[in-house]
Tab-separated table of C-alpha atoms in Angstrom:
chain	number	residue	atom	x	y	z
K	228	MET	CA	13.068	27.040	-58.372
K	229	SER	CA	14.512	24.750	-61.024
K	230	LEU	CA	17.770	22.925	-60.356
K	231	ASP	CA	18.728	22.975	-64.026
K	232	PRO	CA	21.861	25.022	-64.925
K	233	GLU	CA	21.343	28.772	-64.983
K	234	ASP	CA	24.062	29.181	-67.587
K	235	GLU	CA	23.768	26.185	-69.904
K	236	ALA	CA	26.844	27.001	-71.978
K	237	GLU	CA	29.006	27.325	-68.891
K	238	PHE	CA	27.660	24.068	-67.477
K	239	ARG	CA	28.182	22.209	-70.739
K	240	ALA	CA	31.809	23.300	-70.819
K	241	ALA	CA	32.333	22.118	-67.243
K	242	ALA	CA	30.484	18.879	-67.963
K	243	HIS	CA	32.641	18.125	-71.009
K	244	ALA	CA	35.738	18.813	-68.932
K	245	ALA	CA	34.455	16.426	-66.251
K	246	LEU	CA	33.815	13.743	-68.882
K	247	ASP	CA	37.326	14.142	-70.278
K	248	ALA	CA	38.740	13.905	-66.771
K	249	MET	CA	36.724	10.748	-66.133
K	250	LEU	CA	38.049	9.093	-69.289
K	251	ASP	CA	41.575	10.249	-68.463
K	252	GLY	CA	41.137	8.717	-65.030
K	253	ILE	CA	40.199	5.345	-66.491
K	254	THR	CA	43.444	5.397	-68.481
K	255	SER	CA	45.652	6.797	-65.719
K	256	GLY	CA	44.050	4.460	-63.211
K	257	THR	CA	45.930	1.632	-64.903
K	258	ARG	CA	49.295	3.271	-64.125
K	259	GLY	CA	51.042	4.426	-60.981
K	260	PRO	CA	50.369	2.954	-57.542
K	261	VAL	CA	47.639	0.348	-57.253
K	262	TRP	CA	46.574	1.777	-53.893
K	263	ARG	CA	47.702	4.662	-51.756
K	264	ARG	CA	46.705	5.511	-48.229
K	265	MET	CA	44.540	8.594	-47.939
K	266	PRO	CA	46.430	11.409	-46.157
K	267	ASP	CA	45.027	12.418	-42.790
K	268	GLU	CA	44.238	15.936	-44.010
K	269	VAL	CA	42.191	14.572	-46.914
K	270	ARG	CA	40.338	12.145	-44.667
K	271	GLY	CA	39.678	14.926	-42.185
K	272	SER	CA	38.247	17.175	-44.893
K	273	PHE	CA	35.205	14.887	-45.148
K	274	ALA	CA	34.180	16.030	-41.676
K	275	ALA	CA	33.128	19.403	-43.112
K	276	PRO	CA	29.625	20.533	-42.031
K	277	LEU	CA	26.499	20.173	-44.152
K	278	PRO	CA	26.645	22.895	-46.848
K	279	ARG	CA	23.943	25.562	-46.739
K	280	GLU	CA	25.060	27.398	-49.840
K	281	GLY	CA	26.003	25.674	-53.072
K	282	ARG	CA	29.093	26.239	-55.174
K	283	PRO	CA	29.835	25.938	-58.900
K	284	PHE	CA	29.728	22.460	-60.403
K	285	ALA	CA	33.244	22.933	-61.831
K	286	ASP	CA	34.593	23.513	-58.311
K	287	VAL	CA	32.842	20.425	-56.948
K	288	ALA	CA	34.183	18.334	-59.850
K	289	ALA	CA	37.711	19.611	-59.224
K	290	ASP	CA	37.280	18.706	-55.555
K	291	PHE	CA	36.262	15.184	-56.562
K	292	HIS	CA	39.374	14.720	-58.671
K	293	ALA	CA	41.581	16.008	-55.843
K	294	ARG	CA	40.061	14.270	-52.818
K	295	VAL	CA	38.169	11.205	-54.088
K	296	ALA	CA	39.524	9.845	-57.369
K	297	PRO	CA	43.147	9.317	-56.214
K	298	PHE	CA	42.172	7.256	-53.170
K	299	THR	CA	40.079	4.317	-54.347
K	300	ALA	CA	40.739	0.619	-53.711
K	301	GLY	CA	42.468	0.436	-57.087
K	302	ASN	CA	40.484	-2.316	-58.795
K	303	ARG	CA	40.821	-0.543	-62.169
K	304	HIS	CA	44.568	-1.249	-61.994
K	305	PRO	CA	45.938	-4.346	-63.773
K	306	ARG	CA	47.965	-5.253	-60.671
K	307	PHE	CA	44.976	-5.286	-58.343
K	308	PHE	CA	44.725	-8.935	-57.278
K	309	GLY	CA	43.087	-8.474	-53.909
K	310	TRP	CA	39.513	-9.571	-54.414
K	311	VAL	CA	37.260	-10.738	-57.230
K	312	GLN	CA	36.384	-7.282	-58.519
K	313	GLY	CA	36.064	-6.261	-62.130
K	314	GLY	CA	38.123	-3.461	-63.620
K	315	GLY	CA	35.251	-1.679	-65.361
K	316	THR	CA	35.332	-0.182	-68.858
K	317	ALA	CA	34.909	3.202	-70.457
K	318	VAL	CA	31.875	1.797	-72.278
K	319	GLY	CA	30.235	0.852	-69.000
K	320	ALA	CA	31.026	4.215	-67.440
K	321	LEU	CA	29.394	6.077	-70.313
K	322	ALA	CA	26.379	3.761	-70.182
K	323	GLU	CA	26.012	4.560	-66.475
K	324	MET	CA	26.049	8.234	-67.328
K	325	LEU	CA	23.410	7.786	-70.018
K	326	ALA	CA	21.207	5.838	-67.604
K	327	ALA	CA	21.504	8.623	-65.053
K	328	GLY	CA	20.535	11.133	-67.728
K	329	LEU	CA	17.265	9.284	-68.307
K	330	ASN	CA	16.626	8.982	-64.558
K	331	ALA	CA	14.351	6.006	-65.275
K	332	ASN	CA	12.670	4.048	-62.497
K	333	LEU	CA	12.551	0.394	-63.534
K	334	GLY	CA	10.017	-0.768	-61.005
K	335	GLY	CA	7.740	-1.228	-63.994
K	336	ARG	CA	5.381	0.599	-66.358
K	337	ASP	CA	5.352	0.727	-70.145
K	338	GLN	CA	8.740	2.183	-71.072
K	339	ALA	CA	11.759	1.247	-73.187
K	340	PRO	CA	14.205	0.872	-70.260
K	341	VAL	CA	12.045	-2.004	-68.979
K	342	GLU	CA	12.342	-3.662	-72.390
K	343	VAL	CA	16.134	-3.397	-72.165
K	344	GLU	CA	16.094	-5.299	-68.875
K	345	ARG	CA	13.675	-7.848	-70.331
K	346	GLN	CA	16.173	-8.410	-73.114
K	347	ILE	CA	18.869	-9.062	-70.499
K	348	VAL	CA	16.526	-11.678	-68.980
K	349	ARG	CA	16.080	-13.365	-72.366
K	350	TRP	CA	19.833	-13.369	-72.959
K	351	ALA	CA	20.442	-14.890	-69.518
K	352	ARG	CA	17.956	-17.663	-70.304
K	353	THR	CA	19.892	-18.377	-73.485
K	354	LEU	CA	23.283	-18.415	-71.751
K	355	PHE	CA	22.191	-20.919	-69.121
K	356	ARG	CA	19.740	-22.866	-71.294
K	357	PHE	CA	16.758	-22.039	-69.081
K	358	PRO	CA	13.189	-22.406	-70.362
K	359	GLU	CA	11.111	-19.538	-71.707
K	360	GLN	CA	9.021	-19.376	-68.525
K	361	ALA	CA	12.131	-18.638	-66.471
K	362	SER	CA	12.294	-15.190	-64.889
K	363	GLY	CA	15.159	-12.911	-63.974
K	364	ILE	CA	15.998	-9.530	-62.553
K	365	VAL	CA	19.020	-7.232	-62.397
K	366	VAL	CA	19.996	-6.461	-58.796
K	367	SER	CA	22.838	-4.760	-56.938
K	368	GLY	CA	24.990	-7.815	-56.218
K	369	THR	CA	25.022	-11.558	-55.695
K	370	SER	CA	24.570	-11.043	-51.953
K	371	LEU	CA	21.093	-9.672	-52.670
K	372	ALA	CA	20.457	-12.247	-55.414
K	373	ASN	CA	21.309	-15.102	-53.028
K	374	PHE	CA	19.003	-13.631	-50.385
K	375	MET	CA	16.189	-13.419	-52.922
K	376	ALA	CA	16.782	-17.002	-54.052
K	377	VAL	CA	16.500	-18.256	-50.461
K	378	HIS	CA	13.252	-16.323	-50.080
K	379	VAL	CA	11.853	-17.799	-53.307
K	380	ALA	CA	12.823	-21.336	-52.266
K	381	LYS	CA	11.331	-20.849	-48.789
K	382	THR	CA	8.079	-19.480	-50.227
K	383	LYS	CA	7.901	-22.357	-52.681
K	384	ALA	CA	8.370	-24.862	-49.841
K	385	LEU	CA	5.803	-23.293	-47.486
K	386	GLY	CA	3.389	-21.767	-50.002
K	387	PRO	CA	2.664	-18.068	-50.753
K	388	GLU	CA	0.538	-17.818	-47.594
K	389	SER	CA	3.762	-18.046	-45.583
K	390	ARG	CA	4.472	-14.467	-46.612
K	391	ARG	CA	1.674	-13.481	-44.228
K	392	LEU	CA	1.880	-16.227	-41.614
K	393	GLY	CA	5.640	-16.657	-41.385
K	394	LEU	CA	7.449	-19.924	-40.729
K	395	GLY	CA	4.983	-21.314	-38.222
K	396	ASN	CA	6.205	-24.653	-36.934
K	397	ALA	CA	8.171	-25.482	-40.070
K	398	ARG	CA	11.607	-26.907	-39.418
K	399	LEU	CA	13.209	-26.116	-42.756
K	400	VAL	CA	16.902	-26.822	-43.286
K	401	ALA	CA	19.236	-26.234	-46.212
K	402	TYR	CA	22.744	-27.222	-47.213
K	403	THR	CA	25.881	-25.603	-48.600
K	404	SER	CA	29.615	-26.072	-48.195
K	405	VAL	CA	31.856	-24.541	-45.555
K	406	ALA	CA	33.538	-22.708	-48.449
K	407	ALA	CA	30.349	-20.869	-49.463
K	408	HIS	CA	30.298	-17.071	-49.256
K	409	ASN	CA	29.128	-15.705	-45.908
K	410	CYS	CA	26.283	-13.834	-47.648
K	411	VAL	CA	24.507	-17.203	-47.911
K	412	GLU	CA	24.435	-17.473	-44.148
K	413	ARG	CA	23.241	-13.880	-43.867
K	414	ALA	CA	20.431	-14.679	-46.300
K	415	PHE	CA	19.135	-17.262	-43.835
K	416	GLU	CA	19.319	-14.732	-41.037
K	417	LEU	CA	17.474	-12.077	-43.041
K	418	THR	CA	14.702	-14.396	-44.251
K	419	GLY	CA	13.878	-15.428	-40.692
K	420	LEU	CA	15.017	-19.003	-41.201
K	421	GLY	CA	18.008	-18.417	-38.947
K	422	SER	CA	21.611	-19.313	-39.696
K	423	SER	CA	21.243	-22.546	-37.706
K	424	ALA	CA	18.927	-23.783	-40.481
K	425	LEU	CA	21.874	-23.743	-42.882
K	426	ARG	CA	24.026	-26.848	-42.642
K	427	ARG	CA	27.657	-26.129	-43.594
K	428	ILE	CA	28.982	-29.309	-45.211
K	429	PRO	CA	32.747	-30.086	-45.249
K	430	THR	CA	34.686	-29.921	-48.512
K	431	ASP	CA	36.763	-32.587	-50.228
K	432	THR	CA	40.434	-32.365	-51.179
K	433	GLU	CA	39.470	-30.203	-54.195
K	434	HIS	CA	37.643	-27.698	-51.939
K	435	ARG	CA	34.270	-28.838	-53.305
K	436	LEU	CA	31.201	-29.735	-51.271
K	437	ASP	CA	31.636	-33.330	-50.009
K	438	ARG	CA	28.690	-35.267	-51.423
K	439	ALA	CA	29.009	-38.224	-49.055
K	440	ALA	CA	28.884	-35.889	-46.038
K	441	LEU	CA	25.947	-34.068	-47.624
K	442	GLU	CA	23.895	-37.228	-48.109
K	443	GLN	CA	24.609	-38.354	-44.567
K	444	THR	CA	23.549	-34.985	-43.123
K	445	ILE	CA	20.308	-34.958	-45.136
K	446	ALA	CA	19.441	-38.440	-43.878
K	447	GLU	CA	20.170	-37.437	-40.282
K	448	ASP	CA	18.025	-34.316	-40.594
K	449	ARG	CA	15.070	-36.235	-42.005
K	450	ALA	CA	15.353	-38.780	-39.192
K	451	ALA	CA	15.372	-35.935	-36.655
K	452	GLY	CA	12.130	-34.458	-38.044
K	453	PHE	CA	13.587	-31.592	-40.063
K	454	THR	CA	12.407	-30.712	-43.578
K	455	PRO	CA	15.258	-30.297	-46.068
K	456	PHE	CA	14.200	-27.793	-48.735
K	457	MET	CA	17.257	-26.281	-50.423
K	458	LEU	CA	20.758	-27.126	-51.649
K	459	ILE	CA	23.177	-24.332	-52.532
K	460	GLY	CA	26.148	-25.115	-54.748
K	461	THR	CA	29.010	-22.745	-55.493
K	462	ALA	CA	30.603	-21.947	-58.835
K	463	GLY	CA	33.815	-20.202	-57.816
K	464	THR	CA	34.397	-20.253	-54.067
K	465	VAL	CA	35.587	-17.040	-52.505
K	466	ASP	CA	38.905	-18.400	-51.188
K	467	VAL	CA	40.250	-20.579	-54.001
K	468	GLY	CA	37.748	-20.370	-56.867
K	469	ALA	CA	36.632	-23.999	-56.577
K	470	VAL	CA	33.529	-25.231	-58.383
K	471	ASP	CA	31.234	-27.779	-56.748
K	472	GLU	CA	30.221	-30.857	-58.749
K	473	LEU	CA	27.107	-29.157	-60.043
K	474	SER	CA	25.729	-32.004	-62.174
K	475	ALA	CA	25.944	-34.464	-59.302
K	476	LEU	CA	24.440	-31.952	-56.869
K	477	ALA	CA	21.574	-31.267	-59.287
K	478	GLN	CA	20.779	-34.987	-59.476
K	479	LEU	CA	20.932	-35.311	-55.699
K	480	ALA	CA	18.663	-32.286	-55.272
K	481	ARG	CA	16.126	-33.734	-57.685
K	482	ARG	CA	16.168	-37.065	-55.852
K	483	GLU	CA	15.758	-35.393	-52.457
K	484	GLN	CA	13.228	-32.847	-53.798
K	485	LEU	CA	15.380	-29.855	-52.866
K	486	TRP	CA	15.484	-26.467	-54.534
K	487	PHE	CA	18.929	-26.361	-56.183
K	488	HIS	CA	20.471	-22.903	-56.202
K	489	VAL	CA	23.926	-21.996	-57.522
K	490	ASP	CA	25.889	-19.071	-56.118
K	491	GLY	CA	27.891	-18.275	-59.228
K	492	ALA	CA	28.980	-14.775	-58.228
K	493	PHE	CA	31.805	-14.828	-60.745
K	494	GLY	CA	32.206	-18.471	-61.779
K	495	ALA	CA	28.811	-18.792	-63.462
K	496	LEU	CA	30.007	-16.648	-66.364
K	497	ALA	CA	32.559	-19.317	-67.259
K	498	VAL	CA	29.754	-20.413	-69.603
K	499	LEU	CA	30.871	-17.592	-71.922
K	500	SER	CA	34.126	-19.427	-72.653
K	501	PRO	CA	33.996	-22.732	-74.577
K	502	GLU	CA	37.250	-23.639	-72.827
K	503	LEU	CA	35.901	-23.050	-69.314
K	504	ALA	CA	32.220	-23.954	-69.710
K	505	PRO	CA	32.810	-27.673	-68.921
K	506	LEU	CA	34.026	-26.637	-65.453
K	507	VAL	CA	30.520	-25.409	-64.593
K	508	ALA	CA	28.616	-28.191	-66.343
K	509	GLY	CA	25.336	-28.827	-64.557
K	510	ILE	CA	24.664	-25.177	-63.787
K	511	GLU	CA	21.940	-25.314	-66.452
K	512	LEU	CA	20.089	-27.800	-64.206
K	513	ALA	CA	19.756	-25.358	-61.312
K	514	ASP	CA	16.427	-24.001	-60.084
K	515	SER	CA	18.060	-20.599	-59.657
K	516	ILE	CA	21.412	-18.954	-60.340
K	517	ALA	CA	22.902	-15.797	-58.841
K	518	PHE	CA	25.851	-14.052	-60.471
K	519	ASP	CA	27.550	-10.698	-60.872
K	520	PHE	CA	27.984	-8.717	-64.062
K	521	HIS	CA	30.447	-6.408	-62.268
K	522	LYS	CA	33.121	-9.088	-61.879
K	523	TRP	CA	34.161	-11.122	-64.924
K	524	LEU	CA	31.910	-9.190	-67.316
K	525	GLN	CA	33.666	-5.930	-66.279
K	526	VAL	CA	30.398	-3.972	-65.934
K	527	PRO	CA	30.865	-1.022	-63.525
K	528	TYR	CA	29.540	-1.513	-60.011
K	529	ASP	CA	26.914	-2.415	-59.173
K	530	ALA	CA	25.129	-4.950	-61.380
K	531	ALA	CA	24.188	-8.570	-60.693
K	532	PHE	CA	21.431	-10.976	-61.653
K	533	LEU	CA	19.040	-13.589	-60.293
K	534	LEU	CA	17.730	-16.162	-62.761
K	535	VAL	CA	14.872	-18.440	-61.661
K	536	ARG	CA	13.671	-21.472	-63.609
K	537	ASP	CA	10.100	-21.329	-62.242
K	538	GLY	CA	8.976	-17.800	-63.046
K	539	GLU	CA	5.654	-18.306	-61.274
K	540	ALA	CA	7.387	-19.331	-58.034
K	541	HIS	CA	9.607	-16.278	-58.364
K	542	ARG	CA	6.637	-13.947	-58.785
K	543	ASN	CA	4.672	-15.599	-55.965
K	544	ALA	CA	7.509	-14.761	-53.594
K	545	PHE	CA	7.440	-10.995	-54.232
K	546	ALA	CA	4.361	-9.733	-56.101
K	547	SER	CA	1.826	-7.750	-54.095
K	548	GLU	CA	-1.214	-5.628	-54.820
K	549	ALA	CA	-1.561	-1.949	-54.062
K	550	GLN	CA	-4.116	0.487	-55.473
K	551	TYR	CA	-1.520	3.053	-56.460
K	552	LEU	CA	0.316	0.304	-58.374
K	553	SER	CA	-2.723	-0.997	-60.234
K	554	ARG	CA	-1.984	-2.281	-63.728
K	555	ALA	CA	-3.717	-1.525	-67.015
K	556	THR	CA	-3.798	-2.988	-70.487
K	557	ARG	CA	-3.083	0.416	-72.046
K	558	GLY	CA	-1.319	3.599	-71.065
K	559	LEU	CA	1.694	4.064	-68.814
K	560	ALA	CA	0.516	1.456	-66.290
K	561	ALA	CA	0.580	-1.305	-68.906
K	562	GLY	CA	3.382	-3.783	-69.442
K	563	THR	CA	2.617	-6.310	-66.733
K	564	PRO	CA	4.342	-8.078	-65.082
K	565	TRP	CA	6.558	-5.361	-63.663
K	566	PHE	CA	10.020	-5.981	-62.286
K	567	THR	CA	8.818	-5.003	-58.834
K	568	ASP	CA	6.845	-8.293	-58.955
K	569	PHE	CA	10.150	-10.193	-58.878
K	570	GLY	CA	12.087	-8.446	-56.136
K	571	PRO	CA	11.820	-6.339	-52.972
K	572	GLU	CA	12.377	-2.958	-54.645
K	573	LEU	CA	9.856	-0.650	-56.284
K	574	SER	CA	12.361	2.126	-56.967
K	575	ARG	CA	15.006	0.576	-59.204
K	576	GLY	CA	17.750	2.283	-61.198
K	577	PHE	CA	18.565	1.496	-64.816
K	578	ARG	CA	21.424	-0.912	-64.003
K	579	ALA	CA	20.493	-3.026	-66.997
K	580	LEU	CA	21.709	-0.374	-69.453
K	581	LYS	CA	25.424	-0.791	-68.663
K	582	VAL	CA	24.989	-4.570	-68.948
K	583	TRP	CA	23.236	-4.097	-72.297
K	584	PHE	CA	25.961	-1.751	-73.561
K	585	THR	CA	28.690	-4.178	-72.488
K	586	LEU	CA	27.112	-7.163	-74.227
K	587	GLU	CA	26.195	-5.199	-77.351
K	588	THR	CA	29.602	-3.490	-77.632
K	589	PHE	CA	31.917	-6.433	-76.968
K	590	GLY	CA	29.809	-9.520	-77.697
K	591	ILE	CA	29.972	-12.745	-75.716
K	592	ASP	CA	32.816	-14.235	-77.770
K	593	ARG	CA	35.250	-11.463	-76.847
K	594	LEU	CA	34.048	-11.378	-73.256
K	595	GLY	CA	34.494	-15.128	-73.032
K	596	GLN	CA	38.038	-14.806	-74.351
K	597	THR	CA	38.779	-12.168	-71.715
K	598	ILE	CA	37.502	-14.491	-68.993
K	599	ALA	CA	39.582	-17.387	-70.316
K	600	GLU	CA	42.674	-15.161	-70.365
K	601	THR	CA	42.381	-14.425	-66.631
K	602	CYS	CA	42.378	-18.177	-65.997
K	603	ARG	CA	45.395	-18.656	-68.260
K	604	LEU	CA	47.245	-15.990	-66.294
K	605	ALA	CA	46.300	-17.781	-63.078
K	606	ARG	CA	47.878	-20.973	-64.393
K	607	LEU	CA	50.940	-18.962	-65.397
K	608	LEU	CA	51.177	-17.516	-61.889
K	609	ALA	CA	50.904	-20.990	-60.383
K	610	GLU	CA	53.744	-22.166	-62.620
K	611	ARG	CA	55.909	-19.187	-61.590
K	612	VAL	CA	55.273	-20.018	-57.946
K	613	ARG	CA	56.399	-23.609	-58.535
K	614	ARG	CA	59.670	-22.403	-60.056
K	615	GLU	CA	60.631	-20.349	-57.004
K	616	PRO	CA	62.143	-22.429	-54.166
K	617	GLN	CA	61.030	-19.917	-51.529
K	618	LEU	CA	57.400	-20.021	-52.656
K	619	GLU	CA	54.802	-22.735	-52.103
K	620	LEU	CA	51.616	-23.231	-54.114
K	621	VAL	CA	48.876	-24.013	-51.591
K	622	CYS	CA	46.350	-25.392	-54.078
K	623	GLU	CA	45.983	-25.749	-57.829
K	624	PRO	CA	43.900	-22.981	-59.424
K	625	GLN	CA	40.578	-24.193	-60.785
K	626	LEU	CA	39.624	-20.844	-62.276
K	627	ASN	CA	41.355	-17.496	-61.721
K	628	ILE	CA	42.400	-17.510	-58.048
K	629	VAL	CA	45.886	-18.559	-56.922
K	630	CYS	CA	46.789	-19.119	-53.265
K	631	PHE	CA	50.441	-19.367	-52.316
K	632	ARG	CA	52.878	-18.376	-49.588
K	633	TYR	CA	56.487	-17.406	-48.989
K	634	LYS	CA	57.963	-20.106	-46.786
K	635	GLY	CA	58.716	-18.938	-43.280
K	636	VAL	CA	57.051	-15.530	-43.665
K	637	GLU	CA	53.661	-14.594	-42.195
K	638	SER	CA	51.424	-13.961	-45.208
K	639	GLY	CA	49.050	-11.456	-43.612
K	640	GLU	CA	51.753	-8.908	-42.790
K	641	LEU	CA	53.488	-9.500	-46.118
K	642	VAL	CA	50.250	-8.763	-47.986
K	643	ILE	CA	49.771	-5.503	-46.086
K	644	LYS	CA	53.292	-4.402	-47.020
K	645	LEU	CA	52.677	-5.331	-50.635
K	646	GLN	CA	49.526	-3.205	-50.655
K	647	GLU	CA	51.303	-0.286	-48.961
K	648	SER	CA	54.104	-0.468	-51.532
K	649	GLY	CA	51.620	0.469	-54.254
K	650	LEU	CA	53.289	-1.995	-56.634
K	651	VAL	CA	50.727	-4.802	-56.360
K	652	ALA	CA	47.643	-5.457	-54.259
K	653	PRO	CA	46.842	-9.091	-53.437
K	654	SER	CA	44.827	-10.101	-50.368
K	655	SER	CA	45.245	-12.797	-47.756
K	656	THR	CA	43.037	-15.648	-46.606
K	657	ARG	CA	43.364	-18.836	-44.585
K	658	ILE	CA	43.536	-22.301	-46.113
K	659	ALA	CA	43.497	-25.244	-43.694
K	660	GLY	CA	44.177	-22.783	-40.887
K	661	GLU	CA	47.242	-21.276	-42.559
K	662	SER	CA	47.518	-17.680	-43.731
K	663	VAL	CA	48.272	-17.460	-47.465
K	664	ILE	CA	48.607	-14.865	-50.215
K	665	ARG	CA	45.517	-14.829	-52.406
K	666	ALA	CA	45.770	-13.452	-55.931
K	667	ALA	CA	42.479	-13.072	-57.802
K	668	ILE	CA	43.045	-12.260	-61.476
K	669	VAL	CA	39.907	-10.555	-62.749
K	670	ASN	CA	40.955	-7.369	-64.520
K	671	HIS	CA	40.828	-7.483	-68.316
K	672	ARG	CA	43.905	-5.216	-68.376
K	673	THR	CA	46.200	-7.656	-66.527
K	674	THR	CA	49.097	-9.062	-68.570
K	675	GLU	CA	51.947	-11.518	-68.092
K	676	ALA	CA	54.155	-8.572	-67.100
K	677	ASP	CA	51.816	-7.850	-64.200
K	678	ILE	CA	52.033	-11.465	-63.042
K	679	GLU	CA	55.828	-11.209	-63.116
K	680	ALA	CA	55.632	-7.955	-61.150
K	681	LEU	CA	53.628	-9.712	-58.447
K	682	ILE	CA	56.192	-12.506	-58.118
K	683	GLU	CA	59.108	-10.073	-58.030
K	684	ALA	CA	57.430	-7.882	-55.425
K	685	VAL	CA	56.674	-10.844	-53.162
K	686	LEU	CA	60.221	-12.157	-53.404
K	687	GLU	CA	61.891	-8.784	-52.880
K	688	LEU	CA	59.749	-7.676	-49.980
K	689	ALA	CA	59.826	-11.027	-48.199
K	690	ARG	CA	63.616	-11.196	-48.504
K	691	SER	CA	64.218	-7.630	-47.394
K	692	GLY	CA	61.651	-7.580	-44.629
K	693	ASP	CA	61.189	-3.869	-45.286
K	694	SER	CA	58.603	-1.802	-47.143
K	695	MET	CA	59.470	-0.971	-50.739
K	696	ASP	CA	59.396	2.517	-52.256
């Protein structure tokens, strides 16, 4: 029993209508409320039992547009400032659809989709000035890419045999700042190293990893019989968007013989902008870099990347032999190495296609300009905060994140009311123990008018103390 449409003409008509609705949604998603709470009756409708009988595709699509599409987090909207999430593009959405139409499995084999991903690897090498022997792989997000980088560094330190024998008596330790994303700590848990093997180093007044404290901790660990093996810098911290002194950290890592990894979830792509690239100078010296395409590059979720300088070390950490995966020099099983040799997945979707479409359609110059514009808007927001007596700028923006507060008002509750208003959607965080409003400007659709709307909404709601309609 085939699952292809019984009436192809009818299905094509419904499919074209669904495509038009999707494109309309991308446009309309930039207007109206940023976020709206899902009504209880809509939420309750998802408790319906498992369907035994199917229903027409057109009905299911209409259901999607009624119950799902109106109630997303709102990151397509130009006034979504809550977290570092890209706004997506129509180009990326269509590329995702085309990838699904191919239904390609990019674990490996001799096929064109694999060549597309290999081209993404070559382009990444060029962007970060990595050598030809460097390897890379498209993954779901930087959380996974960071986990993989820790595994590669651990395997390099202990040797490939550690994949079978485990840690043994090794007392490996690594270093990152207290401002690093919590996925770094989880990576140490998941690799069996344990979160206690990750030393969280204090930050300086610029929210960057404190090098003096780092050097002291390394010396203390060596004296105590531990084996330092990895240093993790951050390009764009999650709270304030700070960038560690990557060049200095790279030199220190080389001197101490540490694997130097950079978590550049969004900040790494500052290299696309000539104006911003100096802020991440030294990232080209890393042993590995993790970053997201679905943030500043505006590729639809999910798409990220791990780039590794030593391609052999990367492959040694993941490649395995299995008879049903035997390789050949000709035929469908040709094309070695396969991407499954560089990551934990054999079944892999064609995420690379939407990255390829984005780069081919817009080019890195335009994308770099878009990235630089978000940082300009962040500086504009900081200046607007300075001009308002009731507002206080908590720290200067280094990239595209601005943290501020309304004096005398609890920021966490104020942020919730702002989100519930539907007018703007920032988030909150804590800086030096104090709750602050955090505005992350990532969306390529955001304009100066949207920045002004954020300021006006904060001032009005904080003064009134009531929710706004």
